[in-house]
Short mmCIF file of C-alpha atoms in Angstrom, two decimals:
data_model
loop_
_atom_site.label_atom_id
_atom_site.label_comp_id
_atom_site.label_asym_id
_atom_site.label_seq_id
_atom_site.Cartn_x
_atom_site.Cartn_y
_atom_site.Cartn_z
CA ASP E 14 0.02 0.02 0.02
CA SER E 15 1.68 3.22 -1.23
CA GLY E 16 -0.57 5.41 0.99
CA VAL E 17 -2.02 7.28 -1.94
CA THR E 18 -5.69 6.76 -2.44
CA GLN E 19 -7.61 7.21 -5.58
CA THR E 20 -11.34 6.96 -6.17
CA PRO E 21 -13.16 5.53 -7.81
CA LYS E 22 -11.22 2.60 -9.10
CA HIS E 23 -13.48 2.15 -12.11
CA LEU E 24 -15.61 4.63 -13.92
CA ILE E 25 -17.72 3.94 -17.02
CA THR E 26 -19.45 6.81 -18.71
CA ALA E 27 -20.85 8.04 -21.96
CA THR E 28 -19.28 10.40 -24.53
CA GLY E 29 -19.94 14.00 -23.76
CA GLN E 30 -20.12 13.59 -20.06
CA ARG E 31 -18.02 15.01 -17.28
CA VAL E 32 -16.33 13.13 -14.53
CA THR E 33 -14.27 13.90 -11.42
CA LEU E 34 -11.36 11.74 -10.27
CA ARG E 35 -10.14 12.16 -6.78
CA CYS E 36 -6.78 11.67 -5.14
CA SER E 37 -5.62 11.66 -1.57
CA PRO E 38 -1.88 11.90 -1.23
CA ARG E 39 0.23 10.32 1.46
CA SER E 40 0.17 11.98 4.79
CA GLY E 41 2.51 14.91 4.79
CA ASP E 42 3.08 14.98 0.94
CA LEU E 43 2.71 18.40 -0.60
CA SER E 44 3.11 17.45 -4.29
CA VAL E 45 0.54 15.74 -6.35
CA TYR E 46 1.05 14.59 -9.91
CA TRP E 47 -1.46 13.39 -12.42
CA TYR E 48 -0.53 10.99 -15.22
CA GLN E 49 -2.52 9.31 -18.06
CA GLN E 50 -1.64 5.80 -19.08
CA SER E 51 -2.81 4.35 -22.31
CA LEU E 52 -1.54 1.47 -24.44
CA ASP E 53 -0.40 3.59 -27.35
CA GLN E 54 1.03 6.69 -25.38
CA GLY E 55 2.39 5.04 -22.29
CA LEU E 56 2.58 7.16 -19.19
CA GLN E 57 1.89 10.90 -19.93
CA PHE E 58 2.25 13.56 -17.38
CA LEU E 59 -0.74 15.74 -17.19
CA ILE E 60 -0.30 18.35 -14.28
CA HIS E 61 1.52 18.95 -11.04
CA TYR E 62 0.31 20.77 -7.92
CA TYR E 63 2.40 21.64 -4.83
CA ASN E 64 0.75 22.87 -1.76
CA GLY E 65 -2.23 24.11 -3.59
CA GLU E 66 -0.55 25.80 -6.47
CA GLU E 67 -0.21 24.58 -10.05
CA ARG E 68 3.48 24.12 -10.73
CA ALA E 69 3.80 22.36 -14.06
CA LYS E 70 1.61 21.41 -17.05
CA GLY E 71 2.14 18.57 -19.34
CA ASN E 72 0.06 17.14 -22.16
CA ILE E 73 -3.18 18.07 -20.57
CA LEU E 74 -6.15 18.77 -22.87
CA GLU E 75 -8.19 22.01 -22.40
CA ARG E 76 -11.18 19.87 -21.60
CA PHE E 77 -9.29 18.53 -18.50
CA SER E 78 -8.66 20.66 -15.37
CA ALA E 79 -7.43 19.95 -11.80
CA GLN E 80 -6.99 21.48 -8.50
CA GLN E 81 -5.53 20.83 -5.13
CA PHE E 82 -7.49 21.80 -2.03
CA PRO E 83 -6.20 23.06 1.31
CA ASP E 84 -6.36 19.58 2.86
CA LEU E 85 -4.04 18.72 -0.15
CA HIS E 86 -6.31 16.12 -1.79
CA SER E 87 -6.59 16.78 -5.54
CA GLU E 88 -9.29 16.34 -8.18
CA LEU E 89 -8.97 15.91 -11.93
CA ASN E 90 -12.00 16.97 -13.91
CA LEU E 91 -12.45 15.60 -17.28
CA SER E 92 -15.28 17.16 -19.36
CA SER E 93 -16.82 16.52 -22.90
CA LEU E 94 -15.40 13.04 -22.79
CA GLU E 95 -14.48 11.37 -25.97
CA LEU E 96 -13.81 7.62 -26.66
CA GLY E 97 -10.06 8.39 -26.74
CA ASP E 98 -10.03 9.58 -23.15
CA SER E 99 -10.41 5.97 -22.10
CA ALA E 100 -7.41 5.22 -19.98
CA LEU E 101 -5.84 4.53 -16.65
CA TYR E 102 -5.39 7.82 -14.60
CA PHE E 103 -2.74 7.72 -11.94
CA CYS E 104 -2.08 10.14 -9.19
CA ALA E 105 1.26 10.23 -7.43
CA SER E 106 2.50 12.23 -4.46
CA SER E 107 5.84 13.14 -3.03
CA VAL E 108 6.93 15.13 -0.03
CA ALA E 109 9.06 17.82 -1.78
CA LEU E 110 10.02 19.25 -5.06
CA THR E 111 13.51 18.09 -5.32
CA GLY E 112 14.45 15.63 -8.10
CA SER E 113 15.62 12.80 -5.89
CA THR E 114 12.39 12.53 -4.08
CA GLU E 115 10.59 9.30 -4.54
CA ALA E 116 7.00 9.59 -5.99
CA PHE E 117 4.41 7.22 -4.65
CA PHE E 118 1.72 6.13 -7.00
CA GLY E 119 -2.03 5.34 -6.32
CA GLN E 120 -3.66 2.30 -7.82
CA GLY E 121 -5.37 4.43 -10.53
CA THR E 122 -8.74 5.12 -11.85
CA ARG E 123 -9.70 3.18 -14.92
CA LEU E 124 -11.98 5.34 -17.09
CA THR E 125 -14.02 3.86 -19.85
CA VAL E 126 -15.80 6.03 -22.24
CA VAL E 127 -18.59 4.29 -24.18
CA ALA Q 7 13.87 18.30 -22.15
CA GLN Q 8 14.38 14.72 -21.21
CA SER Q 9 13.25 11.56 -23.03
CA VAL Q 10 13.48 7.80 -22.21
CA THR Q 11 13.61 4.92 -24.63
CA GLN Q 12 12.88 1.35 -23.60
CA LEU Q 13 13.99 -0.55 -26.67
CA ASP Q 14 11.88 -3.76 -25.91
CA SER Q 15 8.13 -3.43 -25.47
CA GLN Q 16 7.89 -7.20 -24.45
CA VAL Q 17 10.44 -9.70 -23.05
CA PRO Q 18 9.46 -13.29 -22.55
CA VAL Q 19 12.01 -15.35 -20.50
CA PHE Q 20 11.94 -18.75 -18.87
CA GLU Q 21 11.85 -19.02 -15.09
CA GLU Q 22 15.30 -19.05 -13.47
CA ALA Q 23 16.91 -17.49 -16.58
CA PRO Q 24 18.68 -14.15 -16.54
CA VAL Q 25 17.07 -11.04 -18.02
CA GLU Q 26 18.06 -7.56 -19.07
CA LEU Q 27 15.60 -4.79 -19.71
CA ARG Q 28 17.16 -1.94 -21.65
CA CYS Q 29 16.74 1.78 -20.98
CA ASN Q 30 18.40 4.63 -22.67
CA TYR Q 31 17.80 8.29 -21.92
CA SER Q 32 18.43 11.68 -23.38
CA SER Q 33 19.05 14.80 -21.48
CA SER Q 34 21.16 17.96 -21.65
CA VAL Q 35 21.39 18.13 -17.94
CA SER Q 36 22.29 15.63 -15.19
CA VAL Q 37 19.49 13.40 -14.12
CA TYR Q 38 18.41 10.99 -11.48
CA LEU Q 39 17.24 7.65 -12.79
CA PHE Q 40 14.55 5.40 -11.56
CA TRP Q 41 12.96 1.99 -12.38
CA TYR Q 42 9.29 1.45 -11.44
CA VAL Q 43 7.44 -1.85 -11.63
CA GLN Q 44 3.75 -2.20 -12.21
CA TYR Q 45 2.04 -5.50 -11.32
CA PRO Q 46 -1.21 -6.43 -12.94
CA ASN Q 47 -4.06 -4.17 -11.75
CA GLN Q 48 -1.80 -2.12 -9.50
CA GLY Q 49 -0.13 1.18 -9.46
CA LEU Q 50 3.50 1.81 -9.98
CA GLN Q 51 6.10 0.93 -7.23
CA LEU Q 52 9.66 2.20 -7.06
CA LEU Q 53 12.07 -0.64 -7.74
CA LEU Q 54 15.36 1.13 -7.41
CA LYS Q 55 16.95 4.44 -8.16
CA TYR Q 56 20.29 6.02 -8.96
CA LEU Q 57 20.98 9.45 -7.41
CA SER Q 58 24.85 9.65 -7.07
CA GLY Q 59 27.86 7.58 -5.98
CA SER Q 60 28.18 4.01 -6.94
CA THR Q 61 26.82 3.44 -10.52
CA LEU Q 62 25.55 -0.04 -9.56
CA VAL Q 63 22.34 -0.05 -7.43
CA LYS Q 64 20.34 -2.94 -6.21
CA SER Q 65 16.82 -3.65 -5.03
CA ILE Q 66 15.68 -5.89 -2.25
CA ASN Q 67 14.34 -8.50 -4.61
CA GLY Q 68 17.40 -9.29 -6.66
CA PHE Q 69 17.27 -6.67 -9.41
CA GLU Q 70 20.14 -4.36 -10.11
CA ALA Q 71 20.81 -1.56 -12.56
CA GLU Q 72 23.96 0.13 -13.61
CA PHE Q 73 24.23 3.82 -14.66
CA ASN Q 74 26.40 4.34 -17.70
CA LYS Q 75 26.83 8.05 -18.34
CA SER Q 76 28.88 7.57 -21.53
CA GLN Q 77 26.21 5.50 -23.07
CA THR Q 78 23.32 7.28 -21.37
CA SER Q 79 21.91 3.95 -20.27
CA PHE Q 80 20.39 2.49 -17.08
CA HIS Q 81 19.70 -1.21 -17.92
CA LEU Q 82 17.90 -3.38 -15.44
CA ARG Q 83 19.10 -6.81 -14.80
CA LYS Q 84 18.28 -9.88 -12.77
CA PRO Q 85 20.32 -13.13 -12.81
CA SER Q 86 17.47 -15.50 -12.16
CA VAL Q 87 13.85 -14.45 -12.65
CA HIS Q 88 10.72 -15.94 -10.86
CA ILE Q 89 7.14 -16.18 -12.01
CA SER Q 90 6.37 -13.42 -9.62
CA ASP Q 91 8.54 -10.98 -11.50
CA THR Q 92 5.91 -10.93 -14.36
CA ALA Q 93 5.02 -7.27 -14.60
CA GLU Q 94 5.52 -4.07 -16.49
CA TYR Q 95 8.75 -2.24 -15.82
CA PHE Q 96 9.17 1.55 -16.42
CA CYS Q 97 12.41 3.44 -16.66
CA ALA Q 98 12.13 7.18 -15.70
CA VAL Q 99 14.37 10.23 -15.37
CA ARG Q 100 14.14 13.48 -13.63
CA PRO Q 101 16.73 16.47 -13.81
CA VAL Q 102 18.91 16.86 -10.78
CA ASN Q 103 17.87 20.46 -10.14
CA SER Q 104 14.40 19.89 -11.31
CA GLY Q 105 12.08 21.57 -8.78
CA ASN Q 106 8.85 21.38 -10.71
CA THR Q 107 9.82 18.90 -13.43
CA PRO Q 108 7.97 15.67 -13.16
CA LEU Q 109 9.24 12.19 -13.79
CA VAL Q 110 9.62 11.40 -17.53
CA PHE Q 111 8.81 7.77 -18.28
CA GLY Q 112 9.68 5.35 -20.99
CA LYS Q 113 6.92 3.38 -22.63
CA GLY Q 114 7.49 0.31 -20.49
CA THR Q 115 8.75 -3.17 -21.02
CA ARG Q 116 6.39 -6.09 -20.27
CA LEU Q 117 8.32 -8.97 -18.65
CA SER Q 118 6.64 -12.33 -19.00
CA VAL Q 119 8.18 -15.14 -16.98
CA ILE Q 120 7.32 -18.57 -18.44
CA ALA Q 121 7.33 -21.68 -16.15
#
């Protein structure tokens, strides 16, 4: 158990809908990262928050947004869903910003868009 | 920017045989190097990492990786694999003075251990 909790574990929804994925980082971790894992693209970095502030953006679509709340949990919002958004979405947390710090991953949310 | 290439997408190997999973990276700055493992239906777990010092790093379950700066490689090896090693393995890098830079992953290598 990494200590990072993601809910829900599975989500099936229709095209055009909006969903929210939730991540609770390990106790004391200030950094939260979101990644998308698909068969063709591998693990793609989406966005990084540190102590409530957005710190870096990767290949995140405009239809996607995220935030980190004062209690440090984070939510990833996906809207106007398309079939191609079906993927495994991971959240990872780490205690600091330094490059050597280990990132701990949750078990992911598997999103299926039908 | 950094990039990671894992040359083999799938590696089948018989139980108790040795295995090497290859990883090459590209970066204009010094990097830290990581191997993560993903077992079926689970998240990624850190297997081992190279930060500095000895270029050979080892994990608790018999894997080892060697950092080769001249060849920009960080290959993962195990002298004798077990069925339980069946998983997907990801190589990742992160700049030494990164601050905000996230881990950059390779596309992964699926290791299948055959009985």
